[in-house]
Amino acid sequence: MSQKEVNNMTTKLLKTSLALIPLTVSLSLAANVADPLTPQQWHLKNIGQKAFSASGGVKGSDLRVRRAHRMGVRGQGIQVTVIDTGVQIAHKDLANNITSGSRDLLSGGNDPVDTNGHGTAVAGLIAAVGYNNEGVRGIAPSANLNGFNFLSEQSLTSFLASHGKSEGTKNTHVFNQSYGGGDIFPRAYDIENDLELAITEDTMKTVSMHNAKGRGAAFVKSAGNGFNFFGFSQYFILPGNYFSAAGDGEVRNHGLPMENSNAEISDSNFWNIVVSAFNASDQRSSYSSVGSNVFMTATGGEFGSDSPAMVTIDLMGCDAGFNTAASLGANDLHGGTAIDPECDYTSVMNGTSSAAPSMSGAIAMVMSANKKITARDAKHILASTAKKVDANNAGVMLPFTDNNGDSAQYPAIDGWQQNAAGYPFHLFYGLGKPNINKAVKMAKAKGKNRYKKLSKLKVTSWMNNNTHMQIPDAQTTGATSIYNAKVSKHFVVEGVQVKLDLDHARLSDLSIELISPSGTRSVLMTPNSGVFLGQNAIETPLTGLRDQLMLSSNFYGEKARGNWRLKVVDVGGEGDGSWILYDRVTGSPTLMEPDNNVEPGVVTNWSIRFFGHQGK
Amino acid sequence: MKLTTLVLSTVLLTATSFANDLPRLPANHATQMVTVGFIEIEGQRYEKVMAPSRLKSLSNAPNKQLSLSQPGLFSGDMIKHGKLSHVERISGNLLISTTDNTLLESIAKSHQLAISYSLNNMAILKAPKGQELISLLNLLKADSRIKVVKLERIVNKMHPE
């Protein structure tokens, strides 16, 4: 190269560098623009701040997102649909991210009026406008949002419009569903006769795989808030020792969940990414429902008085939403305080309702980082880069008296265990919590580390196993049935569903396990669960379960081929099985004490199917 | 085998010590429905229920006899099946699956129903306003081209969580 050429090159480089200065300065300034409440948003970066409550959490118990934001990845180009109580689309900290397609499902208009505030708070967690010197910042602060008030009008046509079958949702990449409905009567997975189920499932499958010009969409759903008790119709369903446990030196329900999320048919649907909640102290949120169907956990917090809840958007004004003039003194933010005189923000949003949008925001960030990947790839990247929560949690050992009158113990919930594919899993937390910085880095990687997309999703047919296995009463031996899955030896599991028929006169005694060919144990249904308690509370008791659908994310990445073992264990004897039906209108509790089953239960049929892809 | 029995006993517990733990239903959700009649759907007996405010306004209406006591099931009716159940609202839609998806239009036409949505061999059909739905359900059940038919019953079961 001649000296002239060198000089020319130097000049060009200098010009280019000078040209880049304004952009660099602009990005740098943007990164430093203060959204004034963001320092209290512990879910973005937890430094132990109190988030307007009485105490702070643990440094690092968050979503690890700040670096990705600084890199300029902020959810641009990604559309998220909030299916909820509605969304206040005119909110000053949302409006610039609102795109078309919202609908009021009651009136048919295009403003999904939110009189509750829940959907607006959810929308704020996902994509409150960032770097605008206003209020809070979303996890994906430049993502586009629209909303539907589905919780006000839950017909099938409303479901379809809000879940991908409307013009406004055909380009949606992430659907957030911060809702659920506890039940004590399981709904059979009978796709031939339950047409509502058939239509919703087919819709979710199609949208998951083909929406948004082929990138597909992620349906994110909250696991529920029923760990300690849950609502059903006008009642709360409580464990039998709910009121006496503290005085008797016991733990309520022996530390097991009253609501196991896996019993609710929409939560055992593979097409839903079910999310549990953790708090600012890196523990399970006290209320969070759990189950083997939980894919990952995300930030939900506690109640915002003693310890942090989530800091997000509230309906504007001091006469609406969670933050009202009347809530002055509830915490350091609410009631028209100097930091938020118009009550446009809240610090008491919580629930798996907050965990779901935290996950939705994480997916939006990953899909934004690499425009070539699908929603399923984003899910995979987040699972691959996930981090353990509450890493030392040992699970739950259930003490009981066996049918010989001896003290026995049953490992009802395992601590963190690594499955055969190397993925850690915990029934409370699924595959762990998002590490968005790491996930974005993986999505954006170039060269030899470039992310390789998953091959096409495959769903096997149901493989049926007729059987007749007796389940011994109050014994850990249980009953085991084996099925040899003859699938390709390279079939890699993304999810496993089981459909089960069994007779048993007291279903809450049962623990249902699935064990993979590699030896990984997944507890599909924990004992002492409240989800089947309707069985003996009606005039003609139900004999057991029919086509009970359950999902496990525990086997993620394992090979499907080989012997799968279904094991059903009865860990309840005489004197066990009590529960309380608490009338929320009258405030009166009724103790229910169904008799122990006298005859052993029987497993009569089970089926298994796999969701996954062809690996190597 | 000893029969499984249900023991229901109201325990001596007061609600006051755990009031904060277990919030009562908000007043607007705690309204008890009033039973205004009974209806049999596919062999099951249901209560027809109504919110007290709705009942009061209908009782004051000139056509109260028609509104309150007309037999059958209509769009907008609300039903309940025992104490431990949700209130269900009848939408006026029917869900069907057919033996052949090319038959959907002719089935809808022959029963004077509108297709709201279809997917493969399944469809949501809308009944004309004012149509009695139990008799319509029976007619559709008798149609050999139809495999399964169900009334849509909307339960606002999902809540923010």
Tab-separated table of N, CA and C in Angstrom, chain A residues 85 118 151 153-156 160 165 178-181 183 185 192-193 195-196 198 202 222-225 229 232-236 238 242-243 252 264 352-353 505 536-537 582 584-587 591-593 595 598-599, chain B residues 1-11 13 15 18 21-26 30 32 80 83-86 89 93 95-97 116-117 119-120 122-124 147-150 152 154-161:
chain	number	residue	atom	x	y	z
A	85	THR	N	-57.140	-8.551	31.787
A	85	THR	CA	-58.315	-7.737	32.117
A	85	THR	C	-58.455	-6.565	31.153
A	118	HIS	N	-54.898	-4.988	36.418
A	118	HIS	CA	-54.006	-6.149	36.351
A	118	HIS	C	-53.311	-6.241	35.000
A	151	LEU	N	-60.470	-11.727	30.012
A	151	LEU	CA	-60.984	-12.154	31.317
A	151	LEU	C	-62.370	-11.572	31.598
A	153	GLU	N	-64.675	-11.618	29.097
A	153	GLU	CA	-65.571	-12.278	28.144
A	153	GLU	C	-64.894	-13.556	27.639
A	154	GLN	N	-65.120	-14.645	28.358
A	154	GLN	CA	-64.322	-15.852	28.129
A	154	GLN	C	-65.018	-16.875	27.224
A	155	SER	N	-65.648	-16.383	26.162
A	155	SER	CA	-66.247	-17.326	25.212
A	155	SER	C	-65.158	-17.916	24.322
A	156	LEU	N	-65.525	-18.927	23.580
A	156	LEU	CA	-64.557	-19.550	22.677
A	156	LEU	C	-64.165	-18.588	21.559
A	160	LEU	N	-60.404	-17.328	20.659
A	160	LEU	CA	-59.772	-17.412	19.340
A	160	LEU	C	-59.247	-16.051	18.896
A	165	LYS	N	-56.150	-15.834	16.334
A	165	LYS	CA	-57.041	-15.937	15.184
A	165	LYS	C	-57.736	-14.612	14.886
A	178	SER	N	-51.610	-14.179	31.938
A	178	SER	CA	-51.424	-14.133	33.402
A	178	SER	C	-52.757	-14.447	34.077
A	179	TYR	N	-53.231	-15.634	33.836
A	179	TYR	CA	-54.518	-16.015	34.426
A	179	TYR	C	-54.581	-17.520	34.618
A	180	GLY	N	-55.565	-17.934	35.387
A	180	GLY	CA	-55.773	-19.364	35.609
A	180	GLY	C	-57.037	-19.567	36.421
A	181	GLY	N	-57.432	-20.802	36.506
A	181	GLY	CA	-58.643	-21.118	37.263
A	181	GLY	C	-58.465	-22.404	38.033
A	183	ASP	N	-59.233	-25.680	40.214
A	183	ASP	CA	-60.361	-26.615	40.092
A	183	ASP	C	-60.162	-27.787	41.040
A	185	PHE	N	-62.272	-30.542	40.288
A	185	PHE	CA	-62.798	-31.616	39.432
A	185	PHE	C	-61.954	-31.646	38.161
A	192	GLU	N	-61.916	-35.968	21.375
A	192	GLU	CA	-62.973	-36.343	20.428
A	192	GLU	C	-64.312	-35.714	20.803
A	193	ASN	N	-64.571	-35.645	22.095
A	193	ASN	CA	-65.883	-35.177	22.556
A	193	ASN	C	-65.870	-33.780	23.164
A	195	LEU	N	-65.107	-30.525	22.327
A	195	LEU	CA	-64.753	-29.769	21.118
A	195	LEU	C	-64.097	-28.429	21.443
A	196	GLU	N	-64.453	-27.857	22.580
A	196	GLU	CA	-63.799	-26.611	22.987
A	196	GLU	C	-62.295	-26.859	23.182
A	198	ALA	N	-60.591	-29.310	21.847
A	198	ALA	CA	-60.000	-29.652	20.550
A	198	ALA	C	-59.686	-28.392	19.745
A	202	ASP	N	-55.844	-27.096	18.977
A	202	ASP	CA	-55.404	-27.039	17.580
A	202	ASP	C	-54.965	-25.625	17.212
A	222	SER	N	-49.145	-18.294	33.425
A	222	SER	CA	-48.816	-18.358	34.852
A	222	SER	C	-49.233	-19.706	35.430
A	223	ALA	N	-48.432	-20.195	36.393
A	223	ALA	CA	-48.696	-21.523	36.976
A	223	ALA	C	-49.813	-21.491	38.006
A	224	GLY	N	-50.083	-20.323	38.580
A	224	GLY	CA	-51.118	-20.222	39.610
A	224	GLY	C	-50.529	-19.771	40.936
A	225	ASN	N	-51.410	-19.300	41.802
A	225	ASN	CA	-50.980	-18.768	43.107
A	225	ASN	C	-51.514	-19.628	44.243
A	229	PHE	N	-53.235	-22.340	49.368
A	229	PHE	CA	-54.663	-22.590	49.176
A	229	PHE	C	-55.035	-22.013	47.825
A	232	PHE	N	-61.874	-21.801	44.347
A	232	PHE	CA	-62.724	-22.555	43.416
A	232	PHE	C	-64.149	-22.068	43.635
A	233	SER	N	-64.749	-21.523	42.590
A	233	SER	CA	-66.075	-20.936	42.697
A	233	SER	C	-66.073	-19.960	43.893
A	234	GLN	N	-67.000	-20.081	44.834
A	234	GLN	CA	-67.014	-19.118	45.942
A	234	GLN	C	-66.212	-19.612	47.146
A	235	TYR	N	-65.390	-20.629	46.946
A	235	TYR	CA	-64.677	-21.258	48.059
A	235	TYR	C	-63.163	-21.104	47.939
A	236	PHE	N	-62.512	-21.256	49.088
A	236	PHE	CA	-61.080	-21.520	49.120
A	236	PHE	C	-60.901	-22.985	49.508
A	238	LEU	N	-58.445	-25.490	51.278
A	238	LEU	CA	-57.316	-25.403	52.217
A	238	LEU	C	-56.910	-26.795	52.689
A	242	TYR	N	-54.565	-26.296	57.964
A	242	TYR	CA	-54.271	-24.897	57.612
A	242	TYR	C	-54.266	-23.993	58.839
A	243	PHE	N	-55.262	-24.149	59.701
A	243	PHE	CA	-55.378	-23.257	60.855
A	243	PHE	C	-54.608	-23.761	62.071
A	252	ARG	N	-47.824	-26.412	57.113
A	252	ARG	CA	-49.082	-26.603	56.387
A	252	ARG	C	-48.898	-27.576	55.222
A	264	GLU	N	-54.407	-28.759	36.024
A	264	GLU	CA	-55.250	-27.842	35.242
A	264	GLU	C	-54.929	-28.076	33.760
A	352	THR	N	-47.832	-15.268	40.049
A	352	THR	CA	-47.296	-15.836	38.823
A	352	THR	C	-47.806	-15.004	37.646
A	353	SER	N	-48.764	-14.140	37.922
A	353	SER	CA	-49.178	-13.099	36.967
A	353	SER	C	-48.025	-12.182	36.610
A	505	ALA	N	-60.330	-44.430	45.573
A	505	ALA	CA	-61.403	-43.760	46.325
A	505	ALA	C	-60.943	-42.508	47.061
A	536	ASN	N	-64.897	-36.615	46.524
A	536	ASN	CA	-65.777	-37.079	47.597
A	536	ASN	C	-66.670	-35.990	48.166
A	537	ALA	N	-66.714	-34.864	47.502
A	537	ALA	CA	-67.485	-33.746	48.041
A	537	ALA	C	-68.838	-33.594	47.354
A	582	TYR	N	-63.637	-23.631	52.498
A	582	TYR	CA	-63.824	-22.340	53.174
A	582	TYR	C	-64.703	-21.448	52.312
A	584	ARG	N	-66.092	-18.271	51.011
A	584	ARG	CA	-65.589	-16.892	50.977
A	584	ARG	C	-66.693	-15.856	51.144
A	585	VAL	N	-67.925	-16.278	51.037
A	585	VAL	CA	-69.023	-15.334	51.234
A	585	VAL	C	-69.347	-15.227	52.714
A	586	THR	N	-69.479	-16.382	53.370
A	586	THR	CA	-69.857	-16.365	54.785
A	586	THR	C	-68.647	-16.361	55.711
A	587	GLY	N	-67.485	-16.709	55.180
A	587	GLY	CA	-66.285	-16.800	56.011
A	587	GLY	C	-66.278	-18.025	56.897
A	591	LEU	N	-64.710	-28.654	57.681
A	591	LEU	CA	-63.666	-29.672	57.596
A	591	LEU	C	-64.206	-30.893	56.853
A	592	MET	N	-63.484	-31.339	55.876
A	592	MET	CA	-63.891	-32.509	55.092
A	592	MET	C	-62.916	-33.643	55.429
A	593	GLU	N	-63.464	-34.792	55.775
A	593	GLU	CA	-62.613	-35.922	56.159
A	593	GLU	C	-63.013	-37.186	55.407
A	595	ASP	N	-63.041	-40.803	54.063
A	595	ASP	CA	-62.445	-42.039	54.582
A	595	ASP	C	-61.292	-42.499	53.706
A	598	VAL	N	-60.512	-48.310	51.195
A	598	VAL	CA	-60.375	-49.614	51.852
A	598	VAL	C	-59.729	-50.604	50.898
A	599	GLU	N	-60.109	-50.514	49.655
A	599	GLU	CA	-59.509	-51.411	48.655
A	599	GLU	C	-58.404	-50.672	47.911
B	1	MET	N	-65.965	-54.551	51.279
B	1	MET	CA	-65.392	-53.201	51.184
B	1	MET	C	-66.277	-52.223	51.932
B	2	LYS	N	-65.650	-51.482	52.776
B	2	LYS	CA	-66.393	-50.444	53.484
B	2	LYS	C	-66.639	-49.291	52.515
B	3	LEU	N	-67.853	-48.836	52.493
B	3	LEU	CA	-68.162	-47.753	51.577
B	3	LEU	C	-67.453	-46.479	52.005
B	4	THR	N	-66.935	-45.781	51.043
B	4	THR	CA	-66.325	-44.497	51.360
B	4	THR	C	-67.420	-43.532	51.745
B	5	THR	N	-67.269	-42.940	52.859
B	5	THR	CA	-68.297	-41.989	53.278
B	5	THR	C	-67.701	-40.610	53.376
B	6	LEU	N	-68.538	-39.677	53.222
B	6	LEU	CA	-68.107	-38.297	53.313
B	6	LEU	C	-68.476	-37.768	54.685
B	7	VAL	N	-67.503	-37.329	55.373
B	7	VAL	CA	-67.778	-36.749	56.688
B	7	VAL	C	-67.663	-35.237	56.574
B	8	LEU	N	-68.750	-34.600	56.815
B	8	LEU	CA	-68.756	-33.148	56.781
B	8	LEU	C	-69.007	-32.648	58.188
B	9	SER	N	-68.081	-32.006	58.725
B	9	SER	CA	-68.351	-31.454	60.046
B	9	SER	C	-67.883	-30.016	60.099
B	10	THR	N	-68.740	-29.184	60.561
B	10	THR	CA	-68.349	-27.794	60.695
B	10	THR	C	-67.493	-27.670	61.938
B	11	VAL	N	-66.300	-27.227	61.758
B	11	VAL	CA	-65.384	-27.204	62.888
B	11	VAL	C	-65.511	-25.905	63.673
B	13	LEU	N	-64.098	-23.231	64.439
B	13	LEU	CA	-63.045	-22.300	64.073
B	13	LEU	C	-63.680	-20.946	63.821
B	15	ALA	N	-63.429	-17.226	61.937
B	15	ALA	CA	-62.785	-16.636	60.768
B	15	ALA	C	-61.974	-15.407	61.137
B	18	PHE	N	-57.930	-15.169	61.011
B	18	PHE	CA	-57.196	-15.310	59.746
B	18	PHE	C	-57.832	-14.464	58.652
B	21	ASP	N	-55.532	-13.411	55.991
B	21	ASP	CA	-55.011	-14.517	55.211
B	21	ASP	C	-55.972	-14.920	54.101
B	22	LEU	N	-57.231	-14.953	54.441
B	22	LEU	CA	-58.239	-15.454	53.518
B	22	LEU	C	-59.286	-14.371	53.250
B	23	PRO	N	-59.033	-13.537	52.280
B	23	PRO	CA	-59.939	-12.426	52.051
B	23	PRO	C	-61.326	-12.894	51.624
B	24	ARG	N	-62.333	-12.222	52.137
B	24	ARG	CA	-63.691	-12.493	51.679
B	24	ARG	C	-63.822	-12.068	50.222
B	25	LEU	N	-64.814	-12.608	49.569
B	25	LEU	CA	-65.083	-12.170	48.204
B	25	LEU	C	-65.516	-10.712	48.219
B	26	PRO	N	-65.059	-9.923	47.256
B	26	PRO	CA	-65.557	-8.553	47.175
B	26	PRO	C	-67.085	-8.573	47.039
B	30	ALA	N	-69.838	-11.410	45.585
B	30	ALA	CA	-70.407	-12.281	46.610
B	30	ALA	C	-71.928	-12.424	46.488
B	32	GLN	N	-75.257	-13.776	45.854
B	32	GLN	CA	-75.757	-15.130	45.636
B	32	GLN	C	-76.765	-15.124	44.494
B	80	LYS	N	-76.536	-23.676	36.840
B	80	LYS	CA	-75.602	-24.131	37.870
B	80	LYS	C	-75.942	-25.579	38.191
B	83	LYS	N	-73.977	-27.361	44.474
B	83	LYS	CA	-73.279	-26.352	45.284
B	83	LYS	C	-71.852	-26.115	44.788
B	84	LEU	N	-71.152	-27.204	44.506
B	84	LEU	CA	-69.755	-27.083	44.099
B	84	LEU	C	-69.644	-26.981	42.582
B	85	SER	N	-70.122	-25.890	42.055
B	85	SER	CA	-69.998	-25.712	40.607
B	85	SER	C	-69.930	-24.230	40.290
B	86	HIS	N	-69.516	-23.958	39.086
B	86	HIS	CA	-69.477	-22.578	38.609
B	86	HIS	C	-70.808	-22.247	37.947
B	89	ARG	N	-72.885	-19.554	31.610
B	89	ARG	CA	-73.788	-18.736	30.797
B	89	ARG	C	-73.943	-19.374	29.414
B	93	ASN	N	-74.297	-20.369	21.148
B	93	ASN	CA	-73.480	-21.062	20.146
B	93	ASN	C	-73.490	-22.564	20.400
B	95	LEU	N	-71.185	-26.113	19.399
B	95	LEU	CA	-69.954	-26.634	18.829
B	95	LEU	C	-70.273	-27.989	18.220
B	96	ILE	N	-69.884	-28.188	16.979
B	96	ILE	CA	-70.151	-29.480	16.356
B	96	ILE	C	-68.886	-30.040	15.696
B	97	SER	N	-68.858	-31.359	15.609
B	97	SER	CA	-67.891	-31.989	14.707
B	97	SER	C	-68.693	-32.868	13.756
B	116	SER	N	-69.853	-19.415	12.741
B	116	SER	CA	-68.998	-18.342	13.283
B	116	SER	C	-67.537	-18.640	13.023
B	117	TYR	N	-67.196	-19.922	13.053
B	117	TYR	CA	-65.790	-20.312	12.927
B	117	TYR	C	-65.750	-21.780	12.565
B	119	LEU	N	-62.939	-25.190	11.784
B	119	LEU	CA	-61.568	-25.700	11.822
B	119	LEU	C	-61.661	-27.183	11.501
B	120	ASN	N	-61.111	-27.559	10.371
B	120	ASN	CA	-61.199	-28.945	9.902
B	120	ASN	C	-62.664	-29.393	9.909
B	122	MET	N	-64.628	-29.307	12.522
B	122	MET	CA	-65.305	-28.730	13.694
B	122	MET	C	-65.777	-27.313	13.371
B	123	ALA	N	-66.825	-26.904	14.051
B	123	ALA	CA	-67.324	-25.549	13.797
B	123	ALA	C	-68.047	-25.007	15.014
B	124	ILE	N	-68.070	-23.674	15.083
B	124	ILE	CA	-68.920	-22.978	16.056
B	124	ILE	C	-70.107	-22.444	15.255
B	147	LYS	N	-71.147	-35.751	14.274
B	147	LYS	CA	-70.574	-36.717	15.234
B	147	LYS	C	-70.829	-36.297	16.669
B	148	VAL	N	-70.474	-35.066	16.965
B	148	VAL	CA	-70.607	-34.562	18.344
B	148	VAL	C	-71.218	-33.169	18.283
B	149	VAL	N	-72.133	-32.873	19.187
B	149	VAL	CA	-72.665	-31.515	19.286
B	149	VAL	C	-72.765	-31.138	20.760
B	150	LYS	N	-72.333	-29.932	21.057
B	150	LYS	CA	-72.367	-29.430	22.443
B	150	LYS	C	-72.857	-27.984	22.442
B	152	GLU	N	-72.448	-24.336	23.810
B	152	GLU	CA	-71.357	-23.596	24.451
B	152	GLU	C	-71.848	-23.031	25.778
B	154	ILE	N	-70.432	-20.776	28.822
B	154	ILE	CA	-69.283	-19.933	29.180
B	154	ILE	C	-69.162	-19.842	30.693
B	155	VAL	N	-68.024	-20.258	31.176
B	155	VAL	CA	-67.725	-20.119	32.600
B	155	VAL	C	-66.603	-19.080	32.700
B	156	ASN	N	-66.852	-18.002	33.363
B	156	ASN	CA	-65.762	-17.032	33.557
B	156	ASN	C	-64.868	-17.539	34.676
B	157	LYS	N	-64.222	-18.653	34.363
B	157	LYS	CA	-63.466	-19.391	35.376
B	157	LYS	C	-62.054	-18.832	35.567
B	158	MET	N	-61.542	-18.255	34.504
B	158	MET	CA	-60.169	-17.757	34.568
B	158	MET	C	-60.118	-16.401	35.274
B	159	HIS	N	-59.151	-16.277	36.158
B	159	HIS	CA	-58.995	-15.039	36.914
B	159	HIS	C	-57.541	-14.586	36.820
B	160	PRO	N	-57.327	-13.288	37.046
B	160	PRO	CA	-55.933	-12.841	37.107
B	160	PRO	C	-55.217	-13.602	38.213
B	161	GLU	N	-54.013	-14.054	37.946
B	161	GLU	CA	-53.272	-14.731	39.025
B	161	GLU	C	-51.790	-14.473	38.845
